[in-house]
Coordinates of N, CA and C in Angstrom, one line a residue:
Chain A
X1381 N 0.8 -1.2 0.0 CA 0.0 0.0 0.0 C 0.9 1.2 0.0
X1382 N 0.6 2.3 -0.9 CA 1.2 3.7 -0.7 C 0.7 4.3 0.4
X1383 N -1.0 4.3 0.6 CA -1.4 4.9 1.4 C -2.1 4.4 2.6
X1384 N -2.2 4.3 4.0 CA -3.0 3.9 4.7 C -4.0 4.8 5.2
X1385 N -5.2 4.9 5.1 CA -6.0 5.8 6.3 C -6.5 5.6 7.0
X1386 N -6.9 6.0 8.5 CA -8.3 5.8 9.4 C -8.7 6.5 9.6
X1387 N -9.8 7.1 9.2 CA -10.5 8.4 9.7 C -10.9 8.4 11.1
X1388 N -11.0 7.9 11.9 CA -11.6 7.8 13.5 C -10.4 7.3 14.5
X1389 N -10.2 8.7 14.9 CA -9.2 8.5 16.1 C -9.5 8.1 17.0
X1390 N -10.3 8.3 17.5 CA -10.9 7.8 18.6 C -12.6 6.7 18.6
X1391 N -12.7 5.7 19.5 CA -14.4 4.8 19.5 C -14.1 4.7 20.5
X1392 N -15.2 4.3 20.8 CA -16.3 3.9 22.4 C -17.1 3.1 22.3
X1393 N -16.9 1.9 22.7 CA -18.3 1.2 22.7 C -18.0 0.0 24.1
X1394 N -19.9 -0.1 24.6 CA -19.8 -0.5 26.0 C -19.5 -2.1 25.7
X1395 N -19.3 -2.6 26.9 CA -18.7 -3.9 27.2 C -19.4 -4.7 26.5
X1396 N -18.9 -5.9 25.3 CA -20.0 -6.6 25.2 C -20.6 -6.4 23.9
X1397 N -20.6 -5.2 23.6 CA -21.5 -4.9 22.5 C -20.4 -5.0 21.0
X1398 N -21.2 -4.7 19.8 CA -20.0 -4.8 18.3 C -19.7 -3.6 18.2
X1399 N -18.1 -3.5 17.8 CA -17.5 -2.2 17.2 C -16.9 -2.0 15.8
X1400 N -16.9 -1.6 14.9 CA -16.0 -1.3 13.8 C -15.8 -0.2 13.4
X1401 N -14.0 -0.6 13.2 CA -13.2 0.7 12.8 C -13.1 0.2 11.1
X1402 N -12.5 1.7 11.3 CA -13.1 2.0 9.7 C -11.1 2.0 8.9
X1403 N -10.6 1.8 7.6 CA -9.4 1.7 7.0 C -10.0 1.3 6.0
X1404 N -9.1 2.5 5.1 CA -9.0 2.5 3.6 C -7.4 3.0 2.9
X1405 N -6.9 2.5 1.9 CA -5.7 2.2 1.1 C -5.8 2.5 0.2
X1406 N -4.5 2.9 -0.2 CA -4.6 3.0 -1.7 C -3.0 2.2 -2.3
X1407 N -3.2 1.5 -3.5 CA -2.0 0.9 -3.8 C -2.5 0.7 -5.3
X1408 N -1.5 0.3 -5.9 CA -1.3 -0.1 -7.2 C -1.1 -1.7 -8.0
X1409 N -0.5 -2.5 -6.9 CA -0.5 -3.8 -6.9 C -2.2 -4.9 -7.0
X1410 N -1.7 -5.8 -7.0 CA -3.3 -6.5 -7.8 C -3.2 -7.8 -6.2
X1411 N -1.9 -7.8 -5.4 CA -1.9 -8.8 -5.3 C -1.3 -8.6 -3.6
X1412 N -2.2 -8.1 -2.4 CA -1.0 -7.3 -1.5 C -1.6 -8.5 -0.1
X1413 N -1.3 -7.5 1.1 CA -1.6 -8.4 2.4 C -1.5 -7.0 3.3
X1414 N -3.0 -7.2 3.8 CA -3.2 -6.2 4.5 C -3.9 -6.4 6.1
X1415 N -3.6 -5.5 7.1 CA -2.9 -6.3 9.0 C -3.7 -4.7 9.6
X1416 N -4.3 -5.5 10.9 CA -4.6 -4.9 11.6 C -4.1 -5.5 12.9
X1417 N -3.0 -4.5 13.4 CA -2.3 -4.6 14.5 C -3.0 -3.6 15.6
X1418 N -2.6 -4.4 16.8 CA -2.9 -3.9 18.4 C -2.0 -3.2 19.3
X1419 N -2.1 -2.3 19.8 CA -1.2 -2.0 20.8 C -1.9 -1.1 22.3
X1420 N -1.7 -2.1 23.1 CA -2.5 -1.9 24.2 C -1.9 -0.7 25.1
X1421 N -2.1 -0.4 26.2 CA -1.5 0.5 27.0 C -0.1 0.0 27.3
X1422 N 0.4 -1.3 27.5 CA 1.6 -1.7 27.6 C 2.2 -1.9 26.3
X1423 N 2.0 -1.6 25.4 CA 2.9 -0.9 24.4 C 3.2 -1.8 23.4
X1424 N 3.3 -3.0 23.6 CA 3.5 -4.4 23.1 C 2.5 -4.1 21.3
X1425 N 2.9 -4.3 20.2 CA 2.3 -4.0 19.5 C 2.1 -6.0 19.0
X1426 N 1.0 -6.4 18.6 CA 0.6 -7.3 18.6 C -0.1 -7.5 17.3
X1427 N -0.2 -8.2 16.3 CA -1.2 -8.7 15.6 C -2.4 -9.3 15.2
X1428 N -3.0 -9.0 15.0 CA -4.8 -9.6 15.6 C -5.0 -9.9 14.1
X1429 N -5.2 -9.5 13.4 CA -5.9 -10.4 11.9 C -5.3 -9.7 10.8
X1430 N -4.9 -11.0 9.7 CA -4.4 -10.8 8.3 C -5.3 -11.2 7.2
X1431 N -5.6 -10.2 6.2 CA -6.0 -10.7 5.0 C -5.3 -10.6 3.9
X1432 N -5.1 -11.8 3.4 CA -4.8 -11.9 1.4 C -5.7 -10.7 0.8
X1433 N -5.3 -10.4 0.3 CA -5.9 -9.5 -1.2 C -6.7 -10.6 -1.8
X1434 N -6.1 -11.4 -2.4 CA -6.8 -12.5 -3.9 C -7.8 -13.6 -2.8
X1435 N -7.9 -13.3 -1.8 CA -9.0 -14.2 -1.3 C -10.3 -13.5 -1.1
X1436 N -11.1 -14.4 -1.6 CA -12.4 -13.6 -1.4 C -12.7 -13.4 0.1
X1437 N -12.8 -14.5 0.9 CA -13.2 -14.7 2.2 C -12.5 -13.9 2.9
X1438 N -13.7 -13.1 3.7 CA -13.1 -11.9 5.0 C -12.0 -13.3 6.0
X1439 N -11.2 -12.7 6.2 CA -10.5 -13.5 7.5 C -11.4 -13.0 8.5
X1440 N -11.2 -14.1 9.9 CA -11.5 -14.3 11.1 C -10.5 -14.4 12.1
X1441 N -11.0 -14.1 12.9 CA -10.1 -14.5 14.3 C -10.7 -14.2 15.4
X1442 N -11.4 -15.3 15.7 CA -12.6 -15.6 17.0 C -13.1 -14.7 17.0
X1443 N -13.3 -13.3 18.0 CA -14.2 -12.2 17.8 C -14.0 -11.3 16.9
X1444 N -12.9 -11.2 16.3 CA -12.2 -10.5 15.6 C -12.6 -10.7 13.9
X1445 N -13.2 -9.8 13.0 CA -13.0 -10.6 11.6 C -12.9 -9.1 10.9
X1446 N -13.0 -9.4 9.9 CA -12.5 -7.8 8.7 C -13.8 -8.7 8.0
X1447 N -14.3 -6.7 7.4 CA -15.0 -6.7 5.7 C -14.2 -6.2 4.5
X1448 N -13.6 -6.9 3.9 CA -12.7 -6.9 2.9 C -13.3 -6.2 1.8
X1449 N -12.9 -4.8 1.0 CA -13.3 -4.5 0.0 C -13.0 -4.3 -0.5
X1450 N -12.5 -4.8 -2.1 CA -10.8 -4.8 -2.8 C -11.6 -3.5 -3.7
X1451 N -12.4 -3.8 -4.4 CA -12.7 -2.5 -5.3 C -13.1 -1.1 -4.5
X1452 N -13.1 -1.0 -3.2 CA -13.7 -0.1 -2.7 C -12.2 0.1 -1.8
X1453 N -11.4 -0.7 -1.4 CA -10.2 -0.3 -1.0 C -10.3 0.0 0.2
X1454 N -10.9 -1.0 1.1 CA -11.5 0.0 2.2 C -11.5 -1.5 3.2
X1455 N -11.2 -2.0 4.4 CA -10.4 -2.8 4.7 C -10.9 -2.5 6.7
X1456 N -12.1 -2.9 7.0 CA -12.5 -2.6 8.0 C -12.7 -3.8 8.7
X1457 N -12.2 -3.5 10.8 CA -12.2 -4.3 11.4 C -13.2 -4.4 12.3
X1458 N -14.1 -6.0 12.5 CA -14.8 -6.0 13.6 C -14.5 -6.6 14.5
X1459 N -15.0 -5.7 15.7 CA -14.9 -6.6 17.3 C -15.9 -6.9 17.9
X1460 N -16.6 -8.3 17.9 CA -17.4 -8.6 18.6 C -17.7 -9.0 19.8
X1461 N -18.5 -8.9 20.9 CA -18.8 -8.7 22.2 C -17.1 -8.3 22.8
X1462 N -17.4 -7.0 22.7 CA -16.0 -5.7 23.2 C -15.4 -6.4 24.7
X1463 N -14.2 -6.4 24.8 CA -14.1 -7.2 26.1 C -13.3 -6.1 27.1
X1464 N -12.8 -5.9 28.0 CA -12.1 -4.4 28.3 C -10.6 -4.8 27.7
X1465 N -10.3 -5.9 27.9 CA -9.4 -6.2 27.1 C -8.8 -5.8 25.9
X1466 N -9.5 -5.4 25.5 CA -9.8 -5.1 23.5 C -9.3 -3.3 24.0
X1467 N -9.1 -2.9 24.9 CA -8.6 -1.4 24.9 C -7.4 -1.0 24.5
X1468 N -7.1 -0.3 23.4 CA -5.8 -0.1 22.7 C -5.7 0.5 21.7
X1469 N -4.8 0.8 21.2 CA -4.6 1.9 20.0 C -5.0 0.6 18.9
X1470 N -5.6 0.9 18.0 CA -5.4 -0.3 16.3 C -4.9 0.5 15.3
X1471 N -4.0 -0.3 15.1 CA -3.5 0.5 13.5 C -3.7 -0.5 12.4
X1472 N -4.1 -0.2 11.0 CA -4.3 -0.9 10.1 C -3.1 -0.4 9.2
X1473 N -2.4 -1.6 8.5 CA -1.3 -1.3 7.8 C -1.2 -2.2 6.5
X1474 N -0.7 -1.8 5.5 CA -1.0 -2.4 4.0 C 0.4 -2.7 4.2
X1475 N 1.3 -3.6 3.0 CA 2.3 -4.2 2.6 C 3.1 -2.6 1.5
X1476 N 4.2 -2.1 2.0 CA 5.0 -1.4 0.5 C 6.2 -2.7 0.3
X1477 N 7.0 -1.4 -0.1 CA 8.1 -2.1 -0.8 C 9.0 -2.3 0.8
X1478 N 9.0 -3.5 0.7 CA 9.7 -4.2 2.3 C 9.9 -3.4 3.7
X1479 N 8.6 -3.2 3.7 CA 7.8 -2.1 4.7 C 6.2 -2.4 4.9
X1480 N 5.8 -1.9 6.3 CA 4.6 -2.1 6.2 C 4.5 -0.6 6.3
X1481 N 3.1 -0.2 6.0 CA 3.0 1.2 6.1 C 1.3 1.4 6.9
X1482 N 1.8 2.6 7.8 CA 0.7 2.3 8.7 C -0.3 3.4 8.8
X1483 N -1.9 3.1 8.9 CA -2.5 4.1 9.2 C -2.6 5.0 10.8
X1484 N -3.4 6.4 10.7 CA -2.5 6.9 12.1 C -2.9 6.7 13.3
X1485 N -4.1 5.1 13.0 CA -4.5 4.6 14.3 C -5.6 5.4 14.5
X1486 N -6.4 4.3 15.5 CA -7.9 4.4 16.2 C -8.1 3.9 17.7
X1487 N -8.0 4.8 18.8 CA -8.2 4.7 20.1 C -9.2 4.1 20.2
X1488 N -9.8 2.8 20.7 CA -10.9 2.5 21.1 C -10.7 2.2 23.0
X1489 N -12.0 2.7 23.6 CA -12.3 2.3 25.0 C -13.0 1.8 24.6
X1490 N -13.5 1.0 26.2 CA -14.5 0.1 26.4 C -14.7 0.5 27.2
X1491 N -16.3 0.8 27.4 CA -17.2 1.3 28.7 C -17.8 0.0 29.4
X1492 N -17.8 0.2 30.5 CA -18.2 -1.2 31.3 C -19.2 -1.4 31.9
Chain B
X345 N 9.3 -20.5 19.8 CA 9.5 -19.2 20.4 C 9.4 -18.1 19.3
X346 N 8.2 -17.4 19.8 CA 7.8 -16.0 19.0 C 7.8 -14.7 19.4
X347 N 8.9 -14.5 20.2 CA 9.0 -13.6 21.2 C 9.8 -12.6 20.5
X348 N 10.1 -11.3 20.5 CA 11.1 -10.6 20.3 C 11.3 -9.5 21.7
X349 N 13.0 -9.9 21.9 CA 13.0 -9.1 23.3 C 13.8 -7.6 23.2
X350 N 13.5 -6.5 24.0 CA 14.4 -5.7 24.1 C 14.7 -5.4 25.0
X351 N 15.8 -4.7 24.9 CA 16.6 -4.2 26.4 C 17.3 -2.6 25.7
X352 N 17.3 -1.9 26.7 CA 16.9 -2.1 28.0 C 15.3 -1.7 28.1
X353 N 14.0 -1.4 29.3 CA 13.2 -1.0 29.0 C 13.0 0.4 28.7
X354 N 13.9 0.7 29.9 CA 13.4 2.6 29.8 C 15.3 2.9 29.6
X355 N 15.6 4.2 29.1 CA 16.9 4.5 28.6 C 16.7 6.3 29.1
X356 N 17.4 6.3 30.1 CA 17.3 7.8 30.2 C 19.2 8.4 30.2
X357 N 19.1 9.3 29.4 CA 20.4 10.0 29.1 C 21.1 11.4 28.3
X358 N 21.6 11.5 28.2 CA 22.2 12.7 28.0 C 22.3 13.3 26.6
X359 N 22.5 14.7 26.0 CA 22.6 14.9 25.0 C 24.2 14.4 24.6
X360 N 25.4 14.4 25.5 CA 26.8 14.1 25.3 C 27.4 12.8 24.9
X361 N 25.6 11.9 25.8 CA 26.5 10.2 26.1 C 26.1 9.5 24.9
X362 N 27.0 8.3 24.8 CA 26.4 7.3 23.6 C 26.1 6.3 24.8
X363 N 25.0 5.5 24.1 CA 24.3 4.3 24.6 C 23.9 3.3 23.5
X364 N 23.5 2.3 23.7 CA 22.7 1.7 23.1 C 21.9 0.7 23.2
X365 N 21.1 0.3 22.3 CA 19.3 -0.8 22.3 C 19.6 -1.9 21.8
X366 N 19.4 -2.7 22.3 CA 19.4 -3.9 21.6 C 18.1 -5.1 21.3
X367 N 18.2 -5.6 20.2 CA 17.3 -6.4 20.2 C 17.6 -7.8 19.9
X368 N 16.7 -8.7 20.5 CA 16.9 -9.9 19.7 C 15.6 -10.7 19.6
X369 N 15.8 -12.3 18.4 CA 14.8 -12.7 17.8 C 15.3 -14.1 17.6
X370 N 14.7 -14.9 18.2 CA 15.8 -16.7 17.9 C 14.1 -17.3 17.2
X371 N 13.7 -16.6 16.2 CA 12.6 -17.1 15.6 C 13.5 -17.5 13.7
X372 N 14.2 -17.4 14.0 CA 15.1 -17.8 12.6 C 14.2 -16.4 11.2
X373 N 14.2 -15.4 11.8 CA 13.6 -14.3 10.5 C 14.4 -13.9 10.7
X374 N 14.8 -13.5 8.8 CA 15.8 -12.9 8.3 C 15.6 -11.4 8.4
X375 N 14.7 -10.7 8.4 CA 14.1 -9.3 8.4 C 14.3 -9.0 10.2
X376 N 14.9 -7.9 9.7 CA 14.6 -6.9 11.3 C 14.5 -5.3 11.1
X377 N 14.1 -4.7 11.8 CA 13.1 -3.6 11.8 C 13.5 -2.6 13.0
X378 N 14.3 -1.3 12.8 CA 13.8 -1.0 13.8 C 12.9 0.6 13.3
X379 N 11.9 1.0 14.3 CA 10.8 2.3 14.4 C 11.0 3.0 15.8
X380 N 10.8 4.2 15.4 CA 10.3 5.0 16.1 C 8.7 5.3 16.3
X381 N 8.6 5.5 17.9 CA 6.7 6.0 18.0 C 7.5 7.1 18.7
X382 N 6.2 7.9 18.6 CA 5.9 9.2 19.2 C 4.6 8.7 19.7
X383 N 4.2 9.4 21.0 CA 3.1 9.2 21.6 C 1.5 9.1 20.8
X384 N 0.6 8.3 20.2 CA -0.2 8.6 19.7 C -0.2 8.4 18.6
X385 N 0.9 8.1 18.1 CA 0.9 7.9 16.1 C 1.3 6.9 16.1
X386 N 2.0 6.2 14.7 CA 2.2 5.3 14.0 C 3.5 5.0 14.4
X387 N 4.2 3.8 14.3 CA 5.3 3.6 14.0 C 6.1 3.9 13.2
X388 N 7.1 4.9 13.0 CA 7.8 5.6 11.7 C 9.0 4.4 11.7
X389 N 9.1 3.6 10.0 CA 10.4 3.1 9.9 C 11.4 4.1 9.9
X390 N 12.4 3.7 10.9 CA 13.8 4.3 10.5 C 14.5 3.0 9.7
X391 N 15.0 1.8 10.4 CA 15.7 1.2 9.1 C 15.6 -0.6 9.0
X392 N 15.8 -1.1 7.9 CA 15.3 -2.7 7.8 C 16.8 -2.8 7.8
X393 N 16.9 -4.5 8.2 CA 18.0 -5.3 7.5 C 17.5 -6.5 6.9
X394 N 18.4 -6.9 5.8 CA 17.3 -7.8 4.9 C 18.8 -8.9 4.9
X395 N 18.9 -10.4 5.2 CA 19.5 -11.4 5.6 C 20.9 -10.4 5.9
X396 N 20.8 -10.0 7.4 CA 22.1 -8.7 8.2 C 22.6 -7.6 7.3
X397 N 22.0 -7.7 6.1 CA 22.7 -6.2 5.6 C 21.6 -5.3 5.4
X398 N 22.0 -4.2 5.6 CA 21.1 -3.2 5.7 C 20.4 -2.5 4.4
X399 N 19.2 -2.8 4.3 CA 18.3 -2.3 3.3 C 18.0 -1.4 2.9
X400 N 17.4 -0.8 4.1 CA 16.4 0.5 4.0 C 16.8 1.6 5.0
X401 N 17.2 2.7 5.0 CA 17.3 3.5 6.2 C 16.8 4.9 5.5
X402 N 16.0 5.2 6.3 CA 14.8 6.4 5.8 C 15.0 7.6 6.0
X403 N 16.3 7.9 5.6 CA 16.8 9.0 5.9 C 17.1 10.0 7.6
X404 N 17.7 8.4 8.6 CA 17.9 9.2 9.2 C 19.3 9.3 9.7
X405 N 19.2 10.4 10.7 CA 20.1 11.3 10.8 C 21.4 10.3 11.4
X406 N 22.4 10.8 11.6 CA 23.6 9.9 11.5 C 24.0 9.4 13.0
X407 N 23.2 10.3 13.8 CA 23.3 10.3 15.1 C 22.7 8.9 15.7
X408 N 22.2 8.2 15.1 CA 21.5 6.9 15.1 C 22.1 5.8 14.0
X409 N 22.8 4.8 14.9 CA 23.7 3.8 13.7 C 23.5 2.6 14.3
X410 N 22.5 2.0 12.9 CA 22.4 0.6 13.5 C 23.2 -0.5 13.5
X411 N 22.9 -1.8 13.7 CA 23.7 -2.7 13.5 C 23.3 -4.0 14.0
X412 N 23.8 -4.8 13.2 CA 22.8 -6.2 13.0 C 24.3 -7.4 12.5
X413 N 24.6 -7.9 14.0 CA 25.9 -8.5 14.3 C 25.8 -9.9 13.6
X414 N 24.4 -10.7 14.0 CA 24.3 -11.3 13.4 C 22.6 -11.6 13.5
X415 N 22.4 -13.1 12.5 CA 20.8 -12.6 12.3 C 19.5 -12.8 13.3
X416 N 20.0 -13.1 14.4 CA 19.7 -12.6 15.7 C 19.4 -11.5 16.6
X417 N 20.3 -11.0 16.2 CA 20.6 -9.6 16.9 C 20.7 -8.1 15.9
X418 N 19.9 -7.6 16.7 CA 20.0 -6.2 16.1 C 20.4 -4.7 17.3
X419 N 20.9 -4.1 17.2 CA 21.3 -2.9 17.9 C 21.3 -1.4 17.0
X420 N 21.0 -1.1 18.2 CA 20.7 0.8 17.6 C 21.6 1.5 18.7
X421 N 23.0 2.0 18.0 CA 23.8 3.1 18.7 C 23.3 4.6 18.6
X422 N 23.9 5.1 20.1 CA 22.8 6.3 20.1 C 24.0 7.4 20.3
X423 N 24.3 8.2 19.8 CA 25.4 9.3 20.0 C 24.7 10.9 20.0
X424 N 24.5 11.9 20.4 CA 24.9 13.2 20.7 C 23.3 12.7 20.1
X425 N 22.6 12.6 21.0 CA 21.0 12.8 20.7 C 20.2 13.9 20.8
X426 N 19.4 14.9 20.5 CA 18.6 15.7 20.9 C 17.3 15.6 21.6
X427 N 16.6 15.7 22.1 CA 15.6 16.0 23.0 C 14.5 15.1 22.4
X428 N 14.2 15.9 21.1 CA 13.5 15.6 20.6 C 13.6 14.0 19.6
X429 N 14.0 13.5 20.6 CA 14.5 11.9 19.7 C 13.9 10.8 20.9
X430 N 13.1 11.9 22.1 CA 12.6 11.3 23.2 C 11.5 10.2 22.4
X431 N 11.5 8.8 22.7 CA 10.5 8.4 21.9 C 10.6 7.0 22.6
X432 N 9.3 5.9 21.9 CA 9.3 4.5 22.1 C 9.8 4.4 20.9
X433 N 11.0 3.3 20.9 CA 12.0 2.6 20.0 C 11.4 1.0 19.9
X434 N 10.8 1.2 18.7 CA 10.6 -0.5 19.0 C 11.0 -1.2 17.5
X435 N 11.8 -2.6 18.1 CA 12.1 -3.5 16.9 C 11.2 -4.5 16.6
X436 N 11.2 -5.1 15.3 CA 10.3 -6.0 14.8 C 10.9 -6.9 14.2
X437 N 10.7 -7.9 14.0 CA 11.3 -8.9 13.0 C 10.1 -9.8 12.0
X438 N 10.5 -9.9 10.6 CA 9.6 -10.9 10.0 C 10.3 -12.1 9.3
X439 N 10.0 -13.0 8.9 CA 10.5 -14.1 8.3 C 11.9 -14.0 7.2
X440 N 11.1 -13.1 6.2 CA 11.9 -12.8 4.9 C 11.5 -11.4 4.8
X441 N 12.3 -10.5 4.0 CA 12.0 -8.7 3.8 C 11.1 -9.2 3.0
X442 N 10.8 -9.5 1.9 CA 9.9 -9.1 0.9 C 8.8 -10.4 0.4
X443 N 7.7 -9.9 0.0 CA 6.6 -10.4 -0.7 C 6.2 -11.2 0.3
X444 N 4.3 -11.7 0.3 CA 3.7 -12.0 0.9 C 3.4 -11.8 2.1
X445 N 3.1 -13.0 2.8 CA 2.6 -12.9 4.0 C 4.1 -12.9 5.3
X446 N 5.1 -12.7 4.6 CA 6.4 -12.5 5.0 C 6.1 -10.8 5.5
X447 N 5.4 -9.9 5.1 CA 5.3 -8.8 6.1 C 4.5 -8.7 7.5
X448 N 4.1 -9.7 7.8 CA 3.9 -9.7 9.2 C 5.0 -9.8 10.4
X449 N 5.2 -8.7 10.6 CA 5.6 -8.4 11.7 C 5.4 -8.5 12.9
X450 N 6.3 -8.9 13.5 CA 6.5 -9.7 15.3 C 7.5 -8.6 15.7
X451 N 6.6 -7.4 16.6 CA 7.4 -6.5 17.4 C 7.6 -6.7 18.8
X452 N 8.9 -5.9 19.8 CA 9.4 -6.4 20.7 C 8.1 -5.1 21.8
X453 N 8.7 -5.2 22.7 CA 8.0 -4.1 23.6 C 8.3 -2.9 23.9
X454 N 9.6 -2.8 23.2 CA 10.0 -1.3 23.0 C 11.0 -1.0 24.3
X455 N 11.9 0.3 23.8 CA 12.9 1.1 24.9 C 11.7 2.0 24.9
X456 N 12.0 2.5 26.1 CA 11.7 4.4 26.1 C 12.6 5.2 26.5
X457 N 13.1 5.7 25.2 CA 14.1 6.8 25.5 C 13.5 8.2 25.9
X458 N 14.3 8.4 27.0 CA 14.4 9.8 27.2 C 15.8 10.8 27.3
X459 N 15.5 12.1 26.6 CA 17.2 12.4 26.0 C 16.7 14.0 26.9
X460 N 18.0 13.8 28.2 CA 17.6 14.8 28.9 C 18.8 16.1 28.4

């Protein structure tokens, strides 16, 4: 990806309930790999779910899944029943040239 | 083992002193990584090494010299720092530098420098 975006710095949503943050890209390749990474208050940046490009099927990851939209370029993550756990910066980051490149992140709390 | 560790955790020091960060990765990936954060934003690449030689360095400044002894280990020397270089330093490693699912990155927990 050249470009990563997230428009929403900041969400809130109470314990429990579904959230989705929003990421959109722009790139020129037909064929990429695009990651929504975690980084909690302890700083530890972590990986939570990867999608192929050339796969049709949204990836999963237990409560965690993406809506994959290759023609629309737009690459959004859901979290289902919010845990407090789930409190952290998310960045969504597309593949460049032997680099990931990152969008400028989305604060989400969890209200309890 | 998928761990990548650093040391030290917090780094506090001088504009005069050299120090330095180290990282390591016994996950057998050839790619290592190291970024700067600033509070709030993104991980900025400063520089890759692609099987120990150095790939990519993003134009920074000279006062920061990495080095990658072997493909284990990576290190960030720090010389005549300014203030504003106060930051989380965090290294990453992935499998291979290029193509596929070889950019998933496995980061460490970061230094925190502070450059008093």
């Amino acid at each position: 990806a050249q470009t990563v975006t997230q428009s929403q710095p900041e969400m809130s949503v109470q314990e429990a309930e579904t959230v989705t943050l929003s990421c959109t890209y722009d790139t020129s390749e037909s064929d990429y790999y695009l990651f929504w990474y975690k980084q909690p208050p302890s700083r530890q940046m972590i990986l939570v779910i990867r999608q192929e490009a050339y796969k049709q099927q949204n990836a999963t990851e237990n409560r965690f899944s993406v809506n994959f939209q290759k023609a629309a370029k737009s690459f959004s993550l859901k979290i289902s029943d919010s845990q407090l756990g789930d409190a952290a910066m998310y960045f969504c980051a597309g593949e460049g040239a032997q680099k990931l490149v990152f969008g400028q992140g989305t604060r989400l709390t969890i209200n309890p | 083992d998928t761990e990548v560790t650093q040391t030290p955790k917090h780094l506090v020091m001088g504009m005069t002193n050299k120090k330095s960060l180290k990282c390591e990765q016994h996950m057998g990936h050839r790619a290592m990584y190291w970024y700067k954060q600033k509070a709030k934003k993104p991980p900025e690449l400063m520089f890759v090494y692609s099987y120990e030689k150095l790939s990519i360095n993003e134009s920074v400044p000279s006062r920061f010299s990495p080095e990658c002894p072997n493909s284990s280990l990576l290190n960030l020397h720090l010389h005549a720092l300014q203030p504003e270089d106060s930051a989380l330093y965090l290294c990453a490693s992935s499998p291979h530098p290029s193509s596929g699912s070889s950019y998933e990155q496995y980061f460490g927990p970061g230094t925190r420098l502070t450059v008093t």
